[in-house]
Amino acid sequence: MKVSDPRWLALVWLSACGGSDVQLPATSEGWVGDIVREPSHFTTLMNETGRDGWIAFHKNDLETAAGSFTAGPARARAEFALGVLQSDLARMSGFAHERLFREWELAGALPKGPGAPTIAALAARCSGAPKEAWEGWVMKAKGGSADAFLAVLDTQEGLWPTADAPEGDPLAHDPFQRRRVLHTQARNGELAALVAASGTPLIVESEPGFERKFYDPCVHQTLSEAWFGRAAKSAGVEGQDWKATAAVWAKPETGLSGTLFAPWLTSADLTAELTTATNPGVLGATMPALDGLGVARTSTEDNLDEAKDQARKFTEAADGWRKALGDTATADGKALLDDLRLTDKVRQEWLTARARQALIENRPQQALAYAQLAVDATDPSVGVGNSPGLLAVLAEAELRNGHTRESLDAVQRLAETRPEVIGLKEIIGDLAVLEGLSRQGDSKEN
């Protein structure tokens, strides 16, 4: 079993961590303490907002949750989580495409034809890379069938136009144009067609003996924007201001709908984090409720020991907190605590937010430590034990640490329930093959 295998880490973790009397202060118990000490609050919320939606949300079945809730804070929570997930996938897609195409180019094995540089340009553009990161790829692709499409990158601020192509558009009968229309529809709220099309290659080029397929690298960025837009609408917020959307959950009148199963324990935690957060996915990483536990970041370096120490301290606190709650709760409250694994949920959400923050701040070793320690290895697929966001963050952390095969494994688990991940899975699979061939070549030379 490899050292980077989450199962190995779990064994080490269990052997290193015993019981603890450390716990969160009662004033910071947030939504967990609320429903454990007053189970009637949980029952009331289920009756008022819909039990099916919360069951799906707890199972990390976010689309079902969003479809089960009526418009309001609870529905916005599920849609916001989907926005964060797709943003994670978009960021990883940009990194994976850049690594694959650069290594192809360095090896002198870049596929002939405009397909590869076209996809490389799109991937860089859709992941938010600066113009210099993709304009070279645009020039390499010029002269091919995608020439008119690539002109969009040169001349338009936005990648995809906001309306269907006018009559006479040179792309009117081109597969790029058809895909552009689907991206426009998704941004206007109609996501299903783009998700369905994401399993179909955007470009197919014939090679001797086989066909090379390239998938749409922009699907995740568009879906992210679409889900954040939906979340804002459900929360009653104009535009796509994610901070304004999240601020709705901190309002007193929102109550438990804004915190239940969230990475943040209290509405005060959320309000405090919104003043400094620069990315929607890091909410929950620096909760004031955790002050005094010794888990505040002390370094901007990629210090692996620091990440492990902070994760250990948080786990010890969560264990002590769970024991204290269980010892004083009613039978109904203890059933909620144990059956819904509430403190495990808080711990995983915190570790996931920490891992995502580390990735964004270019601390890949810390990101991998946090993500691996968050995984429930007893059932590694998406479900109650593991959120899709955690698997996406884990896959990116593995990839950024050079563990391409392990990254592919996490993406394959995501692909079991997310058809739009097929293109990302193919790219990482191609990268794994290329790296394998490179290692074989080195071995033969040696």
C-alpha positions as MATLAB code, in Angstrom:
seq = 'MKVSDPRWLALVWLSACGGSDVQLPATSEGWVGDIVREPSHFTTLMNETGRDGWIAFHKNDLETAAGSFTAGPARARAEFALGVLQSDLARMSGFAHERLFREWELAGALPKGPGAPTIAALAARCSGAPKEAWEGWVMKAKGGSADAFLAVLDTQEGLWPTADAPEGDPLAHDPFQRRRVLHTQARNGELAALVAASGTPLIVESEPGFERKFYDPCVHQTLSEAWFGRAAKSAGVEGQDWKATAAVWAKPETGLSGTLFAPWLTSADLTAELTTATNPGVLGATMPALDGLGVARTSTEDNLDEAKDQARKFTEAADGWRKALGDTATADGKALLDDLRLTDKVRQEWLTARARQALIENRPQQALAYAQLAVDATDPSVGVGNSPGLLAVLAEAELRNGHTRESLDAVQRLAETRPEVIGLKEIIGDLAVLEGLSRQGDSKEN';
ca = [
       0.000    0.000    0.000;
       1.501    3.332   -1.060;
       2.262    6.049    1.486;
      -0.020    8.411   -0.445;
      -2.921    5.938   -0.243;
      -5.703    7.371    1.991;
      -6.154    3.899    3.551;
      -2.538    3.934    4.716;
      -2.922    7.425    6.106;
      -6.097    6.427    7.914;
      -4.288    3.569    9.638;
      -1.469    5.856   10.703;
      -3.971    8.435   11.873;
      -5.940    5.984   13.975;
      -2.806    4.615   15.598;
      -1.543    8.119   16.387;
      -4.745    9.658   17.755;
      -6.308    8.447   20.941;
      -9.157    9.839   22.973;
      -9.157   13.496   23.961;
     -10.839   15.792   26.458;
     -10.329   18.746   24.092;
     -13.586   20.098   22.734;
     -15.142   23.159   21.197;
     -16.543   25.732   23.644;
     -20.299   25.541   24.057;
     -20.724   28.984   22.463;
     -19.171   27.647   19.245;
     -21.159   24.425   18.839;
     -23.252   26.042   16.132;
     -25.679   23.991   14.100;
     -24.387   20.684   15.513;
     -25.037   21.657   19.108;
     -28.345   23.221   18.142;
     -29.937   20.111   16.676;
     -28.335   17.684   19.147;
     -29.411   19.657   22.210;
     -32.759   20.667   20.702;
     -33.820   17.910   18.243;
     -37.145   19.685   17.761;
     -35.296   22.392   15.815;
     -34.197   19.748   13.309;
     -37.701   18.319   13.032;
     -39.191   21.766   12.468;
     -36.715   22.538    9.700;
     -37.476   19.221    7.984;
     -41.186   19.973    8.059;
     -40.799   23.535    6.829;
     -38.265   23.089    4.042;
     -38.618   19.469    2.941;
     -37.043   16.344    4.377;
     -36.149   14.859    0.966;
     -33.945   17.813    0.111;
     -31.943   17.550    3.329;
     -31.604   13.776    2.991;
     -30.101   14.285   -0.467;
     -27.917   17.139    0.768;
     -26.536   14.970    3.582;
     -25.828   12.197    1.055;
     -23.941   14.729   -1.106;
     -26.457   14.232   -3.911;
     -26.498   17.925   -4.690;
     -28.578   17.997   -7.886;
     -31.342   15.990   -6.192;
     -31.200   18.321   -3.212;
     -31.441   21.406   -5.418;
     -34.405   19.901   -7.242;
     -36.170   18.903   -4.020;
     -36.048   22.281   -2.288;
     -38.263   25.148   -3.332;
     -36.498   28.432   -4.071;
     -34.933   29.854   -0.929;
     -31.801   29.596    1.234;
     -31.748   25.771    1.369;
     -31.947   25.399   -2.399;
     -29.312   28.095   -2.820;
     -27.003   26.109   -0.522;
     -27.106   23.053   -2.801;
     -26.690   25.136   -5.960;
     -23.801   27.069   -4.423;
     -22.056   23.794   -3.535;
     -22.416   22.701   -7.168;
     -20.875   25.992   -8.259;
     -17.900   25.375   -5.984;
     -17.542   21.810   -7.303;
     -17.533   22.889  -10.941;
     -15.074   25.665  -10.119;
     -12.751   23.043   -8.620;
     -13.078   20.917  -11.752;
     -12.424   23.920  -14.006;
      -9.240   24.774  -12.114;
      -8.019   21.172  -12.285;
      -8.945   20.954  -15.968;
      -6.797   23.964  -16.780;
      -3.840   22.490  -14.920;
      -4.232   19.004  -16.432;
      -4.552   20.278  -20.001;
      -1.562   22.583  -19.645;
       0.634   19.799  -18.254;
      -0.414   17.288  -20.925;
       0.015   19.575  -23.916;
       3.297   21.052  -22.688;
       4.746   17.587  -22.074;
       3.498   16.455  -25.461;
       5.217   19.449  -27.008;
       8.477   18.949  -25.078;
       8.524   15.285  -26.113;
       8.005   16.237  -29.753;
       4.819   14.184  -29.753;
       2.135   16.871  -30.001;
      -0.612   15.440  -32.232;
      -0.655   16.861  -35.725;
      -3.509   19.061  -36.800;
      -5.235   21.975  -35.099;
      -7.156   19.928  -32.534;
      -4.569   19.748  -29.746;
      -3.541   23.415  -29.760;
      -7.184   24.461  -30.088;
      -8.158   22.502  -26.994;
      -5.038   23.755  -25.183;
      -6.035   27.349  -25.944;
      -9.595   26.803  -24.792;
      -8.497   25.064  -21.603;
      -6.160   27.903  -20.665;
      -8.775   30.534  -21.499;
     -11.539   28.805  -19.567;
      -9.421   28.262  -16.461;
      -8.773   31.985  -16.176;
      -5.164   31.911  -17.371;
      -3.705   35.211  -18.638;
      -3.680   35.846  -22.378;
      -0.006   34.994  -22.764;
      -0.777   31.482  -21.496;
      -3.087   30.699  -24.397;
      -2.286   33.032  -27.275;
       0.666   30.847  -28.334;
      -1.654   27.875  -28.661;
      -4.050   29.981  -30.731;
      -1.305   30.759  -33.211;
      -0.339   27.079  -33.482;
      -3.938   26.174  -34.327;
      -4.511   28.842  -36.963;
      -5.229   27.587  -40.429;
      -7.311   24.627  -39.321;
     -11.077   24.129  -39.372;
     -11.354   25.868  -36.006;
      -9.798   29.073  -37.328;
     -12.982   31.147  -37.152;
     -13.791   29.832  -33.713;
     -10.348   30.719  -32.380;
     -10.887   34.259  -33.613;
     -13.398   34.556  -30.776;
     -10.500   34.207  -28.357;
      -8.654   37.038  -30.089;
     -11.483   39.532  -30.301;
     -14.055   38.915  -27.567;
     -13.781   39.547  -23.857;
     -16.041   36.568  -23.203;
     -15.265   33.184  -24.655;
     -18.818   32.276  -25.602;
     -21.208   34.771  -27.243;
     -24.411   35.744  -25.455;
     -26.732   34.896  -28.344;
     -27.051   32.386  -31.127;
     -24.960   33.036  -34.212;
     -26.484   35.495  -36.665;
     -27.297   34.414  -40.205;
     -24.130   34.099  -42.207;
     -21.929   33.334  -39.200;
     -19.059   31.160  -40.511;
     -19.629   28.790  -37.591;
     -23.358   28.282  -38.168;
     -22.870   24.685  -39.297;
     -19.729   24.021  -37.277;
     -19.602   21.812  -34.161;
     -18.037   24.716  -32.306;
     -21.069   26.853  -32.998;
     -23.429   24.166  -31.751;
     -21.421   23.933  -28.552;
     -21.360   27.711  -28.199;
     -25.152   27.706  -28.246;
     -25.246   25.084  -25.465;
     -22.889   27.168  -23.335;
     -25.142   30.183  -23.852;
     -28.210   28.159  -22.886;
     -26.459   26.904  -19.743;
     -25.616   30.429  -18.662;
     -29.284   31.271  -19.138;
     -30.270   28.461  -16.793;
     -30.708   25.458  -19.123;
     -27.907   23.125  -18.050;
     -29.103   19.686  -19.128;
     -28.156   19.927  -22.810;
     -24.592   21.039  -22.074;
     -24.121   18.289  -19.481;
     -25.398   15.713  -21.971;
     -23.155   17.043  -24.748;
     -20.093   17.052  -22.498;
     -19.814   13.289  -23.036;
     -19.439   13.869  -26.779;
     -16.046   14.931  -28.184;
     -15.770   18.513  -29.385;
     -13.078   17.575  -31.915;
     -12.340   14.201  -33.527;
      -9.193   13.807  -35.616;
      -8.233   10.680  -37.525;
      -4.862    9.109  -36.809;
      -3.482    5.960  -38.471;
      -5.488    3.125  -36.968;
      -7.561    5.175  -34.521;
      -9.447    8.394  -33.862;
      -8.177   11.006  -31.415;
     -10.980   12.599  -29.414;
     -10.824   15.946  -27.650;
     -13.548   16.951  -25.212;
     -14.841   20.408  -24.341;
     -12.495   21.875  -21.689;
     -14.825   24.810  -20.975;
     -17.801   22.871  -19.664;
     -16.839   23.121  -15.983;
     -16.316   26.884  -16.035;
     -19.679   27.447  -17.691;
     -21.455   25.084  -15.272;
     -19.803   26.830  -12.339;
     -21.070   30.214  -13.475;
     -24.512   28.751  -14.157;
     -24.827   27.154  -10.710;
     -23.656   30.295   -8.930;
     -26.219   32.203  -10.952;
     -28.937   29.782   -9.919;
     -27.873   30.024   -6.272;
     -28.093   33.803   -6.377;
     -31.564   33.636   -7.905;
     -32.765   31.140   -5.285;
     -31.382   33.362   -2.528;
     -33.096   36.409   -4.003;
     -29.834   38.116   -4.960;
     -29.321   40.148   -8.124;
     -26.545   39.025  -10.490;
     -23.948   36.424   -9.528;
     -22.342   37.969   -6.442;
     -21.396   34.863   -4.457;
     -20.663   36.864   -1.305;
     -24.119   38.426   -1.410;
     -25.601   34.946   -1.871;
     -23.697   33.516    1.103;
     -24.561   36.541    3.245;
     -28.239   35.548    3.004;
     -27.459   32.398    5.018;
     -26.055   34.489    7.872;
     -29.237   36.550    8.306;
     -31.135   35.819   11.556;
     -34.350   35.097    9.672;
     -32.626   32.357    7.632;
     -31.894   30.361   10.759;
     -30.854   26.723   10.561;
     -31.324   26.590    6.760;
     -28.185   28.661    6.407;
     -25.933   26.486    8.561;
     -27.133   22.860    8.672;
     -24.428   20.522    7.278;
     -22.356   23.582    6.300;
     -18.576   23.996    6.581;
     -19.256   26.949    8.910;
     -20.658   26.200   12.365;
     -22.430   29.488   13.058;
     -23.789   32.415   11.092;
     -21.231   34.587   12.895;
     -18.444   32.378   11.506;
     -19.820   32.821    7.991;
     -20.127   36.593    8.370;
     -16.545   36.870    9.619;
     -15.153   34.740    6.802;
     -17.007   36.696    4.127;
     -14.990   39.787    5.039;
     -11.706   38.167    3.950;
     -12.532   35.209    1.664;
     -11.527   35.616   -1.976;
     -12.964   32.308   -3.184;
     -16.367   30.760   -2.399;
     -14.815   27.356   -1.807;
     -12.721   28.418    1.187;
     -15.662   29.366    3.418;
     -15.281   27.257    6.555;
     -11.479   27.112    6.457;
     -10.862   29.807    9.080;
     -13.885   29.844   11.373;
     -13.597   32.092   14.453;
     -15.285   29.224   16.343;
     -11.983   27.378   16.044;
      -9.983   30.106   17.777;
      -8.087   28.568   20.660;
      -7.748   25.126   19.098;
      -4.321   25.888   17.647;
      -5.390   25.406   14.038;
      -4.796   28.929   12.774;
      -2.288   29.030    9.942;
       1.130   30.161   11.128;
       3.053   29.989    7.849;
       2.562   30.719    4.197;
       5.034   27.983    3.273;
       3.994   24.537    2.054;
       4.792   23.013    5.441;
       3.531   19.440    5.559;
       4.096   18.953    9.294;
       2.075   22.070   10.046;
      -0.914   20.778    8.083;
      -0.769   17.383    9.808;
      -0.496   19.027   13.229;
      -3.494   21.261   12.607;
      -5.557   18.355   11.297;
      -4.620   16.327   14.409;
      -5.658   19.140   16.739;
      -8.981   19.585   14.986;
      -9.675   15.843   15.092;
      -8.907   15.674   18.809;
     -11.248   18.601   19.431;
     -13.994   16.986   17.334;
     -13.609   13.705   19.242;
     -13.874   15.461   22.599;
     -16.791   17.519   21.366;
     -18.653   14.440   20.146;
     -18.173   12.723   23.508;
     -19.360   15.751   25.469;
     -22.436   16.149   23.294;
     -23.260   12.451   23.487;
     -22.933   12.365   27.262;
     -25.478   15.143   27.778;
     -27.876   14.697   24.842;
     -31.327   13.175   24.959;
     -31.916    9.884   23.161;
     -33.208   11.748   20.101;
     -30.286   14.147   20.137;
     -27.747   11.346   20.461;
     -29.409    9.513   17.575;
     -28.946   12.575   15.364;
     -25.332   12.932   16.497;
     -24.441    9.309   15.818;
     -26.657    8.379   12.869;
     -25.828   11.496   10.849;
     -22.144   11.465   11.920;
     -22.344   15.189   12.560;
     -18.866   15.855   13.927;
     -17.362   13.714   11.156;
     -19.239   15.925    8.688;
     -17.811   19.092   10.245;
     -14.296   17.657   10.234;
     -14.471   16.611    6.581;
     -15.903   19.937    5.466;
     -13.160   21.821    7.340;
     -10.400   19.643    5.890;
     -11.846   20.012    2.380;
     -11.996   23.806    2.691;
      -8.425   23.826    4.023;
      -7.248   21.634    1.135;
      -8.956   23.862   -1.412;
      -7.424   26.977    0.154;
      -3.985   25.349    0.014;
      -4.425   24.535   -3.680;
      -5.483   28.078   -4.511;
      -2.472   29.438   -2.595;
      -0.050   26.991   -4.262;
       0.626   24.770   -1.250;
       0.110   21.360   -2.905;
       1.718   19.214   -0.186;
      -0.529   20.660    2.499;
      -3.519   20.330    0.189;
      -2.835   16.635   -0.305;
      -2.394   16.016    3.421;
      -5.695   17.723    4.257;
      -7.567   15.986    1.433;
      -6.245   12.496    2.169;
      -7.085   12.823    5.854;
     -10.624   13.934    4.948;
     -11.452   10.841    2.878;
     -13.689    8.163    4.353;
     -11.751    5.150    3.081;
     -14.467    2.678    4.154;
     -16.561    3.766    1.137;
     -14.452    5.889   -1.219;
     -17.236    6.726   -3.678;
     -19.416    9.837   -3.552;
     -22.055    9.499   -0.867;
     -22.603   10.172    2.815;
     -18.934    9.561    3.585;
     -17.365   11.595    0.787;
     -18.536   14.703   -1.011;
     -17.871   15.253   -4.720;
     -16.017   18.423   -3.753;
     -13.608   16.426   -1.606;
     -12.865   13.977   -4.433;
     -12.293   16.865   -6.852;
      -9.902   18.551   -4.431;
      -8.150   15.242   -3.748;
      -7.732   14.591   -7.484;
      -6.223   18.023   -8.051;
      -3.899   17.711   -5.053;
      -2.661   14.325   -6.259;
      -2.090   15.736   -9.750;
      -0.185   18.787   -8.499;
       2.044   16.507   -6.441;
       2.887   14.416   -9.491;
       0.647   11.447   -8.588;
      -1.193   11.198  -11.898;
      -2.463    7.636  -11.463;
      -3.879    8.449   -8.020;
      -5.507   11.571   -9.444;
      -7.097    9.497  -12.194;
      -8.483    7.111   -9.589;
     -10.258    9.958   -7.773;
     -11.621   11.370  -11.037;
     -12.921    7.939  -12.042;
     -14.863    7.780   -8.783;
     -16.344   11.184   -9.580;
     -17.229   10.034  -13.100;
     -19.449    7.294  -11.644;
     -22.097    9.931  -10.931;
     -20.942   12.934  -12.985;
     -21.026   12.441  -16.798;
     -19.492   15.867  -17.419;
     -16.183   14.625  -15.967;
     -15.433   12.294  -18.896;
     -13.283   14.848  -20.726;
     -11.193   15.532  -17.645;
     -10.816   11.793  -17.055;
      -9.581   11.310  -20.623;
      -7.020   14.114  -20.345;
      -5.582   12.820  -17.067;
      -5.577    9.304  -18.512;
      -3.594   10.542  -21.528;
      -1.161   12.266  -19.173;
      -0.695    9.056  -17.179;
       0.059    7.127  -20.383;
       2.521    9.776  -21.583;
       4.323    9.773  -18.244;
       4.414    5.979  -18.282;
       5.998    5.965  -21.735;
       8.540    8.534  -20.577;
       9.502    6.413  -17.581;
       9.863    3.339  -19.784;
      12.150    5.294  -22.103;
      14.292    6.465  -19.196;
      14.487    2.912  -17.910;
      15.625    1.563  -21.299;
      18.287    4.268  -21.547;
      19.555    3.412  -18.075;
];
